[in-house]
PDB file of C-alpha atoms and ligand atoms in Angstrom:
ATOM      1  CA  MET A 288     -75.525 -99.076-107.383  1.00 52.00           C
ATOM      2  CA  THR A 289     -78.688 -97.097-108.006  1.00 57.00           C
ATOM      3  CA  THR A 290     -80.586 -95.859-104.984  1.00 69.00           C
ATOM      4  CA  SER A 291     -84.278 -96.751-105.059  1.00 84.00           C
ATOM      5  CA  LYS A 292     -87.009 -94.124-104.831  1.00 86.00           C
ATOM      6  CA  PRO A 293     -88.266 -95.123-101.356  1.00 90.00           C
ATOM      7  CA  THR A 294     -84.709 -94.905 -99.996  1.00 94.00           C
ATOM      8  CA  VAL A 295     -84.213 -91.447-101.470  1.00 95.00           C
ATOM      9  CA  LEU A 296     -87.503 -90.289 -99.994  1.00 96.00           C
ATOM     10  CA  LEU A 297     -86.784 -91.920 -96.646  1.00 97.00           C
ATOM     11  CA  GLU A 298     -83.415 -90.200 -96.380  1.00 97.00           C
ATOM     12  CA  HIS A 299     -85.007 -86.912 -97.319  1.00 97.00           C
ATOM     13  CA  TYR A 300     -87.664 -87.282 -94.603  1.00 98.00           C
ATOM     14  CA  LEU A 301     -85.132 -88.371 -91.984  1.00 98.00           C
ATOM     15  CA  LYS A 302     -83.128 -85.233 -92.731  1.00 98.00           C
ATOM     16  CA  GLN A 303     -86.249 -83.087 -92.470  1.00 98.00           C
ATOM     17  CA  LEU A 304     -87.191 -84.734 -89.210  1.00 98.00           C
ATOM     18  CA  LYS A 305     -83.626 -84.140 -87.971  1.00 97.00           C
ATOM     19  CA  LEU A 306     -82.885 -87.761 -87.165  1.00 98.00           C
ATOM     20  CA  PRO A 307     -79.201 -87.983 -88.188  1.00 97.00           C
ATOM     21  CA  SER A 308     -78.488 -91.160 -86.234  1.00 98.00           C
ATOM     22  CA  VAL A 309     -81.446 -92.995 -87.770  1.00 98.00           C
ATOM     23  CA  LEU A 310     -80.300 -91.771 -91.174  1.00 98.00           C
ATOM     24  CA  ARG A 311     -76.793 -93.083 -90.562  1.00 97.00           C
ATOM     25  CA  GLU A 312     -77.817 -96.333 -88.907  1.00 97.00           C
ATOM     26  CA  TYR A 313     -81.002 -97.525 -90.589  1.00 97.00           C
ATOM     27  CA  ALA A 314     -79.277 -99.632 -93.234  1.00 97.00           C
ATOM     28  CA  PRO A 315     -76.511-101.228 -91.090  1.00 97.00           C
ATOM     29  CA  MET A 316     -79.024-101.761 -88.274  1.00 98.00           C
ATOM     30  CA  ALA A 317     -81.376-103.535 -90.706  1.00 97.00           C
ATOM     31  CA  ALA A 318     -78.566-105.932 -91.572  1.00 97.00           C
ATOM     32  CA  VAL A 319     -77.835-106.566 -87.882  1.00 97.00           C
ATOM     33  CA  CYS A 320     -81.524-107.100 -87.084  1.00 97.00           C
ATOM     34  CA  THR A 321     -81.959-109.508 -89.998  1.00 97.00           C
ATOM     35  CA  LYS A 322     -79.029-111.501 -88.682  1.00 97.00           C
ATOM     36  CA  ASP A 323     -80.483-111.428 -85.137  1.00 97.00           C
ATOM     37  CA  ARG A 324     -83.960-112.309 -86.471  1.00 97.00           C
ATOM     38  CA  ALA A 325     -85.221-109.253 -84.586  1.00 97.00           C
ATOM     39  CA  ASP A 326     -88.783-108.113 -85.302  1.00 98.00           C
ATOM     40  CA  TYR A 327     -89.827-104.696 -86.631  1.00 97.00           C
ATOM     41  CA  PRO A 328     -90.531-103.091 -83.240  1.00 98.00           C
ATOM     42  CA  THR A 329     -87.061-104.198 -82.033  1.00 98.00           C
ATOM     43  CA  TYR A 330     -85.477-102.674 -85.127  1.00 98.00           C
ATOM     44  CA  LEU A 331     -87.326 -99.421 -84.547  1.00 98.00           C
ATOM     45  CA  LEU A 332     -86.505 -99.469 -80.837  1.00 98.00           C
ATOM     46  CA  ARG A 333     -82.780 -99.880 -81.500  1.00 98.00           C
ATOM     47  CA  LEU A 334     -82.820 -96.963 -83.941  1.00 98.00           C
ATOM     48  CA  ALA A 335     -84.796 -94.772 -81.537  1.00 98.00           C
ATOM     49  CA  GLU A 336     -82.361 -95.590 -78.727  1.00 98.00           C
ATOM     50  CA  ARG A 337     -79.393 -94.696 -80.917  1.00 98.00           C
ATOM     51  CA  GLU A 338     -80.968 -91.364 -81.873  1.00 98.00           C
ATOM     52  CA  LEU A 339     -81.780 -90.550 -78.250  1.00 97.00           C
ATOM     53  CA  LEU A 340     -78.302 -91.434 -76.953  1.00 96.00           C
ATOM     54  CA  ASP A 341     -76.604 -89.425 -79.691  1.00 97.00           C
ATOM     55  CA  ARG A 342     -78.911 -86.485 -79.015  1.00 96.00           C
ATOM     56  CA  GLU A 343     -78.097 -86.554 -75.285  1.00 94.00           C
ATOM     57  CA  ARG A 344     -74.385 -86.782 -75.999  1.00 95.00           C
ATOM     58  CA  ARG A 345     -74.522 -83.821 -78.391  1.00 96.00           C
ATOM     59  CA  ALA A 346     -76.519 -81.767 -75.878  1.00 96.00           C
ATOM     60  CA  ALA A 347     -73.980 -82.551 -73.130  1.00 96.00           C
ATOM     61  CA  GLU A 348     -71.148 -81.511 -75.469  1.00 97.00           C
ATOM     62  CA  ARG A 349     -72.947 -78.227 -76.151  1.00 97.00           C
ATOM     63  CA  ARG A 350     -73.399 -77.621 -72.431  1.00 98.00           C
ATOM     64  CA  VAL A 351     -69.712 -78.317 -71.740  1.00 98.00           C
ATOM     65  CA  LYS A 352     -68.767 -75.850 -74.484  1.00 98.00           C
ATOM     66  CA  ALA A 353     -71.184 -73.238 -73.162  1.00 98.00           C
ATOM     67  CA  ALA A 354     -69.778 -73.653 -69.634  1.00 98.00           C
ATOM     68  CA  ARG A 355     -66.377 -72.399 -70.884  1.00 98.00           C
ATOM     69  CA  PHE A 356     -64.155 -74.449 -68.629  1.00 98.00           C
ATOM     70  CA  PRO A 357     -60.530 -73.307 -68.873  1.00 97.00           C
ATOM     71  CA  VAL A 358     -59.477 -76.987 -68.869  1.00 97.00           C
ATOM     72  CA  VAL A 359     -61.863 -79.923 -68.700  1.00 96.00           C
ATOM     73  CA  LYS A 360     -61.142 -82.124 -65.672  1.00 96.00           C
ATOM     74  CA  THR A 361     -63.063 -85.133 -64.460  1.00 97.00           C
ATOM     75  CA  LEU A 362     -63.210 -87.034 -61.212  1.00 97.00           C
ATOM     76  CA  ASP A 363     -61.511 -90.078 -62.815  1.00 96.00           C
ATOM     77  CA  SER A 364     -58.201 -88.265 -62.866  1.00 96.00           C
ATOM     78  CA  PHE A 365     -58.502 -86.996 -59.285  1.00 96.00           C
ATOM     79  CA  ASP A 366     -56.343 -88.899 -56.821  1.00 95.00           C
ATOM     80  CA  PHE A 367     -58.076 -88.784 -53.441  1.00 96.00           C
ATOM     81  CA  GLN A 368     -55.094 -90.525 -51.823  1.00 94.00           C
ATOM     82  CA  ALA A 369     -52.975 -87.516 -52.679  1.00 92.00           C
ATOM     83  CA  GLN A 370     -55.400 -85.231 -50.828  1.00 92.00           C
ATOM     84  CA  PRO A 371     -56.789 -87.222 -47.886  1.00 93.00           C
ATOM     85  CA  SER A 372     -58.243 -84.127 -46.219  1.00 93.00           C
ATOM     86  CA  ILE A 373     -60.981 -83.939 -48.891  1.00 96.00           C
ATOM     87  CA  ASN A 374     -64.269 -85.548 -47.925  1.00 97.00           C
ATOM     88  CA  GLN A 375     -64.493 -88.100 -50.719  1.00 97.00           C
ATOM     89  CA  GLU A 376     -67.932 -89.268 -49.684  1.00 97.00           C
ATOM     90  CA  LEU A 377     -69.325 -85.750 -49.975  1.00 98.00           C
ATOM     91  CA  VAL A 378     -67.673 -85.264 -53.390  1.00 98.00           C
ATOM     92  CA  ARG A 379     -69.271 -88.506 -54.638  1.00 98.00           C
ATOM     93  CA  GLU A 380     -72.649 -87.412 -53.304  1.00 98.00           C
ATOM     94  CA  LEU A 381     -72.327 -84.023 -55.006  1.00 98.00           C
ATOM     95  CA  MET A 382     -71.570 -85.756 -58.306  1.00 98.00           C
ATOM     96  CA  SER A 383     -75.234 -86.785 -58.394  1.00 98.00           C
ATOM     97  CA  GLY A 384     -76.142 -83.111 -58.852  1.00 98.00           C
ATOM     98  CA  GLU A 385     -79.029 -83.225 -56.401  1.00 98.00           C
ATOM     99  CA  TYR A 386     -77.682 -80.154 -54.599  1.00 98.00           C
ATOM    100  CA  ILE A 387     -78.362 -78.229 -57.822  1.00 98.00           C
ATOM    101  CA  ASP A 388     -82.035 -79.184 -57.772  1.00 97.00           C
ATOM    102  CA  ARG A 389     -82.181 -77.995 -54.160  1.00 97.00           C
ATOM    103  CA  HIS A 390     -80.400 -74.725 -55.105  1.00 97.00           C
ATOM    104  CA  GLU A 391     -77.645 -75.395 -52.604  1.00 97.00           C
ATOM    105  CA  ASN A 392     -74.112 -74.061 -52.842  1.00 98.00           C
ATOM    106  CA  VAL A 393     -70.699 -75.669 -52.565  1.00 98.00           C
ATOM    107  CA  LEU A 394     -67.574 -74.070 -51.162  1.00 97.00           C
ATOM    108  CA  LEU A 395     -64.140 -75.551 -51.788  1.00 97.00           C
ATOM    109  CA  ILE A 396     -61.636 -74.050 -49.422  1.00 96.00           C
ATOM    110  CA  GLY A 397     -57.897 -74.709 -49.189  1.00 95.00           C
ATOM    111  CA  ASN A 398     -54.387 -73.718 -50.124  1.00 92.00           C
ATOM    112  CA  SER A 399     -53.142 -73.292 -53.643  1.00 92.00           C
ATOM    113  CA  GLY A 400     -52.584 -76.499 -55.601  1.00 93.00           C
ATOM    114  CA  THR A 401     -54.838 -78.704 -53.467  1.00 95.00           C
ATOM    115  CA  GLY A 402     -57.154 -79.555 -56.371  1.00 96.00           C
ATOM    116  CA  LYS A 403     -59.964 -77.051 -55.782  1.00 97.00           C
ATOM    117  CA  THR A 404     -60.276 -75.978 -59.410  1.00 97.00           C
ATOM    118  CA  HIS A 405     -59.946 -79.603 -60.539  1.00 98.00           C
ATOM    119  CA  LEU A 406     -62.786 -80.729 -58.277  1.00 98.00           C
ATOM    120  CA  ALA A 407     -64.961 -77.714 -59.084  1.00 98.00           C
ATOM    121  CA  THR A 408     -64.531 -78.432 -62.806  1.00 98.00           C
ATOM    122  CA  ALA A 409     -65.225 -82.143 -62.321  1.00 98.00           C
ATOM    123  CA  LEU A 410     -68.437 -81.397 -60.412  1.00 98.00           C
ATOM    124  CA  ALA A 411     -69.544 -78.830 -62.966  1.00 98.00           C
ATOM    125  CA  PHE A 412     -68.667 -81.166 -65.849  1.00 98.00           C
ATOM    126  CA  ALA A 413     -70.809 -83.865 -64.222  1.00 98.00           C
ATOM    127  CA  ALA A 414     -73.644 -81.332 -63.957  1.00 98.00           C
ATOM    128  CA  CYS A 415     -73.396 -80.729 -67.733  1.00 98.00           C
ATOM    129  CA  GLN A 416     -73.740 -84.484 -68.321  1.00 96.00           C
ATOM    130  CA  LEU A 417     -76.820 -84.455 -66.090  1.00 96.00           C
ATOM    131  CA  GLY A 418     -78.475 -81.853 -68.291  1.00 96.00           C
ATOM    132  CA  ARG A 419     -77.804 -78.744 -66.207  1.00 97.00           C
ATOM    133  CA  ASN A 420     -76.726 -75.395 -67.653  1.00 98.00           C
ATOM    134  CA  VAL A 421     -73.379 -74.363 -66.237  1.00 98.00           C
ATOM    135  CA  ARG A 422     -71.020 -71.371 -66.455  1.00 98.00           C
ATOM    136  CA  PHE A 423     -67.471 -71.294 -65.168  1.00 98.00           C
ATOM    137  CA  PHE A 424     -65.797 -68.014 -64.192  1.00 98.00           C
ATOM    138  CA  THR A 425     -62.763 -67.008 -62.262  1.00 97.00           C
ATOM    139  CA  VAL A 426     -63.907 -64.355 -59.818  1.00 95.00           C
ATOM    140  CA  THR A 427     -61.602 -61.794 -61.442  1.00 94.00           C
ATOM    141  CA  GLY A 428     -62.911 -62.752 -64.890  1.00 96.00           C
ATOM    142  CA  LEU A 429     -66.498 -62.392 -63.748  1.00 96.00           C
ATOM    143  CA  VAL A 430     -65.880 -59.062 -62.070  1.00 95.00           C
ATOM    144  CA  THR A 431     -64.148 -57.736 -65.202  1.00 95.00           C
ATOM    145  CA  GLN A 432     -67.126 -58.845 -67.299  1.00 96.00           C
ATOM    146  CA  LEU A 433     -69.596 -57.277 -64.880  1.00 96.00           C
ATOM    147  CA  LEU A 434     -67.779 -53.946 -65.035  1.00 95.00           C
ATOM    148  CA  GLU A 435     -67.569 -54.095 -68.842  1.00 97.00           C
ATOM    149  CA  ARG A 436     -71.222 -55.012 -69.257  1.00 97.00           C
ATOM    150  CA  ARG A 437     -72.247 -52.192 -66.982  1.00 96.00           C
ATOM    151  CA  GLU A 438     -70.167 -49.800 -69.067  1.00 96.00           C
ATOM    152  CA  ASP A 439     -71.930 -51.083 -72.231  1.00 96.00           C
ATOM    153  CA  ARG A 440     -75.345 -50.936 -70.542  1.00 96.00           C
ATOM    154  CA  GLN A 441     -75.611 -54.700 -70.992  1.00 97.00           C
ATOM    155  CA  LEU A 442     -75.457 -55.603 -67.323  1.00 96.00           C
ATOM    156  CA  GLU A 443     -79.085 -56.587 -66.919  1.00 96.00           C
ATOM    157  CA  ARG A 444     -78.914 -58.805 -69.986  1.00 96.00           C
ATOM    158  CA  PHE A 445     -75.788 -60.507 -68.674  1.00 97.00           C
ATOM    159  CA  LEU A 446     -77.332 -61.069 -65.226  1.00 96.00           C
ATOM    160  CA  LYS A 447     -80.418 -62.546 -66.888  1.00 95.00           C
ATOM    161  CA  GLN A 448     -78.140 -64.927 -68.819  1.00 95.00           C
ATOM    162  CA  LEU A 449     -76.559 -65.999 -65.546  1.00 96.00           C
ATOM    163  CA  GLU A 450     -79.995 -66.580 -64.069  1.00 95.00           C
ATOM    164  CA  ARG A 451     -80.658 -69.145 -66.759  1.00 96.00           C
ATOM    165  CA  CYS A 452     -77.768 -71.252 -65.409  1.00 98.00           C
ATOM    166  CA  HIS A 453     -78.434 -73.998 -62.918  1.00 98.00           C
ATOM    167  CA  LEU A 454     -74.864 -73.866 -61.637  1.00 98.00           C
ATOM    168  CA  VAL A 455     -72.284 -71.074 -61.692  1.00 98.00           C
ATOM    169  CA  VAL A 456     -68.665 -71.784 -60.737  1.00 98.00           C
ATOM    170  CA  LEU A 457     -66.799 -68.889 -59.147  1.00 98.00           C
ATOM    171  CA  ASP A 458     -63.177 -69.944 -59.065  1.00 97.00           C
ATOM    172  CA  GLU A 459     -60.438 -68.315 -57.017  1.00 95.00           C
ATOM    173  CA  LEU A 460     -62.191 -65.936 -54.724  1.00 94.00           C
ATOM    174  CA  GLY A 461     -59.656 -64.055 -52.730  1.00 88.00           C
ATOM    175  CA  TYR A 462     -56.597 -63.712 -54.931  1.00 77.00           C
ATOM    176  CA  VAL A 463     -57.246 -60.094 -55.838  1.00 76.00           C
ATOM    177  CA  PRO A 464     -59.048 -57.526 -53.690  1.00 77.00           C
ATOM    178  CA  CYS A 465     -62.100 -55.976 -55.390  1.00 82.00           C
ATOM    179  CA  SER A 466     -62.801 -52.281 -55.896  1.00 90.00           C
ATOM    180  CA  LYS A 467     -65.965 -50.989 -54.220  1.00 91.00           C
ATOM    181  CA  ALA A 468     -67.911 -51.045 -57.517  1.00 92.00           C
ATOM    182  CA  ALA A 469     -66.678 -54.547 -58.318  1.00 93.00           C
ATOM    183  CA  ALA A 470     -67.575 -55.832 -54.851  1.00 93.00           C
ATOM    184  CA  GLU A 471     -71.097 -54.448 -55.192  1.00 94.00           C
ATOM    185  CA  LEU A 472     -71.580 -56.053 -58.613  1.00 95.00           C
ATOM    186  CA  PHE A 473     -70.216 -59.334 -57.316  1.00 95.00           C
ATOM    187  CA  PHE A 474     -72.593 -59.141 -54.367  1.00 95.00           C
ATOM    188  CA  ASP A 475     -75.437 -58.617 -56.826  1.00 95.00           C
ATOM    189  CA  VAL A 476     -74.600 -61.893 -58.584  1.00 96.00           C
ATOM    190  CA  ILE A 477     -74.530 -63.814 -55.291  1.00 96.00           C
ATOM    191  CA  SER A 478     -77.702 -62.173 -54.117  1.00 95.00           C
ATOM    192  CA  ARG A 479     -79.646 -62.891 -57.320  1.00 96.00           C
ATOM    193  CA  ALA A 480     -78.464 -66.501 -57.281  1.00 96.00           C
ATOM    194  CA  TYR A 481     -79.713 -66.997 -53.727  1.00 94.00           C
ATOM    195  CA  GLU A 482     -82.090 -69.989 -53.623  1.00 93.00           C
ATOM    196  CA  ARG A 483     -82.306 -69.969 -57.431  1.00 95.00           C
ATOM    197  CA  THR A 484     -78.927 -70.868 -58.915  1.00 97.00           C
ATOM    198  CA  SER A 485     -76.325 -73.069 -57.249  1.00 98.00           C
ATOM    199  CA  LEU A 486     -72.932 -71.490 -56.756  1.00 98.00           C
ATOM    200  CA  LEU A 487     -69.705 -73.457 -56.565  1.00 98.00           C
ATOM    201  CA  VAL A 488     -67.056 -71.215 -55.049  1.00 97.00           C
ATOM    202  CA  THR A 489     -63.373 -72.007 -54.600  1.00 97.00           C
ATOM    203  CA  THR A 490     -61.197 -69.945 -52.303  1.00 96.00           C
ATOM    204  CA  ASN A 491     -57.917 -69.945 -50.448  1.00 94.00           C
ATOM    205  CA  LEU A 492     -59.309 -67.596 -47.797  1.00 92.00           C
ATOM    206  CA  PRO A 493     -61.004 -68.468 -44.511  1.00 91.00           C
ATOM    207  CA  PHE A 494     -64.282 -66.565 -43.995  1.00 90.00           C
ATOM    208  CA  GLU A 495     -62.659 -64.126 -41.548  1.00 89.00           C
ATOM    209  CA  GLN A 496     -60.524 -62.765 -44.362  1.00 91.00           C
ATOM    210  CA  TRP A 497     -63.261 -62.238 -46.957  1.00 92.00           C
ATOM    211  CA  THR A 498     -63.760 -58.656 -45.779  1.00 92.00           C
ATOM    212  CA  GLU A 499     -60.228 -57.895 -47.023  1.00 90.00           C
ATOM    213  CA  VAL A 500     -61.310 -58.884 -50.554  1.00 88.00           C
ATOM    214  CA  MET A 501     -64.761 -57.346 -50.535  1.00 89.00           C
ATOM    215  CA  GLY A 502     -63.621 -54.180 -48.758  1.00 90.00           C
ATOM    216  CA  SER A 503     -66.764 -53.761 -46.667  1.00 90.00           C
ATOM    217  CA  GLU A 504     -67.715 -55.672 -43.551  1.00 92.00           C
ATOM    218  CA  ARG A 505     -71.423 -55.064 -44.124  1.00 93.00           C
ATOM    219  CA  LEU A 506     -71.329 -56.336 -47.708  1.00 93.00           C
ATOM    220  CA  THR A 507     -69.224 -59.369 -46.763  1.00 93.00           C
ATOM    221  CA  GLY A 508     -71.644 -60.225 -43.965  1.00 94.00           C
ATOM    222  CA  ALA A 509     -74.637 -60.043 -46.289  1.00 95.00           C
ATOM    223  CA  LEU A 510     -72.792 -62.035 -48.967  1.00 94.00           C
ATOM    224  CA  LEU A 511     -71.710 -64.795 -46.565  1.00 95.00           C
ATOM    225  CA  ASP A 512     -75.198 -64.934 -45.122  1.00 94.00           C
ATOM    226  CA  ARG A 513     -76.691 -65.732 -48.544  1.00 95.00           C
ATOM    227  CA  LEU A 514     -73.887 -67.941 -49.766  1.00 95.00           C
ATOM    228  CA  THR A 515     -73.670 -70.095 -46.669  1.00 94.00           C
ATOM    229  CA  HIS A 516     -77.388 -70.474 -45.876  1.00 94.00           C
ATOM    230  CA  HIS A 517     -77.526 -73.792 -47.786  1.00 95.00           C
ATOM    231  CA  ILE A 518     -73.962 -74.908 -48.297  1.00 96.00           C
ATOM    232  CA  HIS A 519     -71.713 -77.948 -48.538  1.00 97.00           C
ATOM    233  CA  ILE A 520     -68.135 -77.232 -47.523  1.00 97.00           C
ATOM    234  CA  LEU A 521     -65.199 -79.214 -48.854  1.00 97.00           C
ATOM    235  CA  GLU A 522     -61.925 -78.455 -47.164  1.00 95.00           C
ATOM    236  CA  ALA A 523     -58.518 -79.308 -48.606  1.00 92.00           C
ATOM    237  CA  ASN A 524     -55.711 -78.639 -46.192  1.00 87.00           C
ATOM    238  CA  GLY A 525     -52.991 -80.903 -47.564  1.00 80.00           C
ATOM    239  CA  ASP A 526     -49.894 -80.033 -49.576  1.00 81.00           C
ATOM    240  CA  SER A 527     -49.910 -78.619 -53.070  1.00 85.00           C
ATOM    241  CA  TYR A 528     -50.256 -81.367 -55.699  1.00 84.00           C
ATOM    242  CA  ARG A 529     -48.281 -79.259 -58.175  1.00 74.00           C
ATOM    243  CA  LEU A 530     -45.433 -78.847 -55.704  1.00 75.00           C
ATOM    244  CA  LYS A 531     -45.414 -82.546 -54.829  1.00 74.00           C
ATOM    245  CA  GLN A 532     -45.370 -83.506 -58.518  1.00 76.00           C
ATOM    246  CA  SER A 533     -42.515 -81.168 -59.399  1.00 74.00           C
ATOM    247  CA  LYS A 534     -40.553 -82.315 -56.334  1.00 73.00           C
ATOM    248  CA  GLY A 535     -41.147 -85.910 -57.470  1.00 71.00           C
ATOM    249  CA  ARG A 536     -39.955 -85.050 -60.981  1.00 72.00           C
ATOM    250  CA  GLN A 537     -36.881 -83.323 -59.577  1.00 72.00           C
ATOM    251  CA  ARG A 538     -36.085 -86.339 -57.416  1.00 71.00           C
ATOM    252  CA  ARG A 539     -36.446 -88.687 -60.399  1.00 71.00           C
ATOM    253  CA  ARG A 540     -34.259 -86.434 -62.528  1.00 70.00           C
ATOM    254  CA  THR A 541     -31.539 -86.229 -59.894  1.00 67.00           C
ATOM    255  CA  SER A 542     -31.548 -89.937 -59.151  1.00 64.00           C
ATOM    256  CA  SER A 543     -31.368 -90.894 -62.836  1.00 58.00           C
ATOM    257  CA  SER A 544     -28.705 -88.354 -63.800  1.00 50.00           C
ATOM    258  CA  PRO A 545     -25.235 -89.830 -64.474  1.00 47.00           C
ATOM    259  CA  GLU A 546     -23.477 -87.319 -62.196  1.00 45.00           C
ATOM    260  CA  TYR A 547     -25.684 -88.366 -59.326  1.00 39.00           C
ATOM    261  CA  ASN A 548     -25.025 -92.052 -60.014  1.00 40.00           C
ATOM    262  CA  SER A 549     -21.297 -91.523 -60.214  1.00 38.00           C
ATOM    263  CA  ILE A 550     -21.344 -89.593 -56.934  1.00 36.00           C
ATOM    264  CA  GLN A 551     -23.255 -92.528 -55.449  1.00 39.00           C
ATOM    265  CA  GLU A 552     -20.689 -94.958 -56.785  1.00 35.00           C
ATOM    266  CA  ASP A 553     -17.729 -92.986 -55.497  1.00 34.00           C
TER     267      ASP A 553
HETATM  268  P1  ADP B 800     -56.098 -75.283 -56.791  1.00 59.19           P
HETATM  269  O1  ADP B 800     -57.248 -74.818 -57.591  1.00 59.19           O
HETATM  270  O2  ADP B 800     -56.466 -75.801 -55.433  1.00 59.19           O
HETATM  271  O3  ADP B 800     -54.978 -74.279 -56.721  1.00 59.19           O
HETATM  272  P2  ADP B 800     -55.809 -77.151 -58.971  1.00 59.19           P
HETATM  273  O4  ADP B 800     -57.104 -77.832 -58.969  1.00 59.19           O
HETATM  274  O5  ADP B 800     -55.589 -76.104 -60.007  1.00 59.19           O
HETATM  275  O6  ADP B 800     -55.481 -76.544 -57.529  1.00 59.19           O
HETATM  276  O7  ADP B 800     -54.656 -78.246 -59.063  1.00 59.19           O
HETATM  277  C1  ADP B 800     -53.371 -77.970 -59.610  1.00 59.19           C
HETATM  278  C2  ADP B 800     -52.973 -79.074 -60.586  1.00 59.19           C
HETATM  279  O8  ADP B 800     -52.799 -80.290 -59.890  1.00 59.19           O
HETATM  280  C3  ADP B 800     -54.049 -79.344 -61.614  1.00 59.19           C
HETATM  281  O9  ADP B 800     -53.418 -79.726 -62.816  1.00 59.19           O
HETATM  282  C4  ADP B 800     -54.840 -80.506 -61.034  1.00 59.19           C
HETATM  283  O10 ADP B 800     -55.422 -81.292 -62.051  1.00 59.19           O
HETATM  284  C5  ADP B 800     -53.756 -81.271 -60.286  1.00 59.19           C
HETATM  285  N1  ADP B 800     -54.249 -81.888 -59.064  1.00 59.19           N
HETATM  286  C6  ADP B 800     -54.419 -81.297 -57.869  1.00 59.19           C
HETATM  287  N2  ADP B 800     -54.815 -82.183 -56.937  1.00 59.19           N
HETATM  288  C7  ADP B 800     -54.907 -83.373 -57.566  1.00 59.19           C
HETATM  289  C8  ADP B 800     -55.253 -84.707 -57.133  1.00 59.19           C
HETATM  290  N3  ADP B 800     -55.562 -84.976 -55.865  1.00 59.19           N
HETATM  291  N4  ADP B 800     -55.250 -85.691 -58.065  1.00 59.19           N
HETATM  292  C9  ADP B 800     -54.902 -85.431 -59.359  1.00 59.19           C
HETATM  293  N5  ADP B 800     -54.552 -84.203 -59.817  1.00 59.19           N
HETATM  294  C10 ADP B 800     -54.541 -83.181 -58.939  1.00 59.19           C
HETATM  295 MG1   MG B 801     -57.531 -73.030 -58.537  1.00 59.19          MG
END
């Protein structure tokens, strides 16, 4: 089949205008619209909608990539029944992302394996879908980067990059104590984010023990003051999901093993 001149030109213009979805869909959509007896504005509307939706989806994908989540997790796969201590209503409210517009922070506090990182990722993933710029760090990862950037005289640039985020996740505060220099750099991040960028912090430590990580009571006080001024706290004080799952697996293995069955039969 030979392609007509208007079609060649049209495709060329659509490429120039960067309308890939219109380019892909204009012919099949024309067939659908003919069948539906849709008028020209409806045809154009359907194409414009397709382009817009695809553009939003691509932008969200870019934001998820830029956020650098270690593993993408969503709320769909979170079992609230397994962790009844978590305030489900608050989680659902936070999914709307309004706290980000108000520059408020979120703290997820609880033992290891209670789903803090999962929920933090799910909230941050939702923020990406809502058009917000997000970065995910473990606290140790961030501190290492801060020290490296300072060494390379790139610290200011890096902090400016962080300032362009609407939401920064700081996962696992409290697992490793910071050096004095690291604590000061970390404080700088919190302080610059104050009332500008939302922070989503996960920790296994109650506030009283933060001084042990930060090293200085004065710095911890100033940090907590800024972090907690506008904050939503989600507490998870149930059992570890990982532990429960592996215990469940072990139980299933034991009960289905032949030796176990034969012992039962004996
Ligand atoms: P934490 O950060 O509190 O140590 P994680 O969020 O890393 O815990 O959870 C450990 C593992 O268990 C992850 O794979 C996570 O997806 C899963 N998990 C934890 N809690 C739940 C839950 N309530 N429903 C579904 N998966 C969960
Ligand atoms: Mg975690």
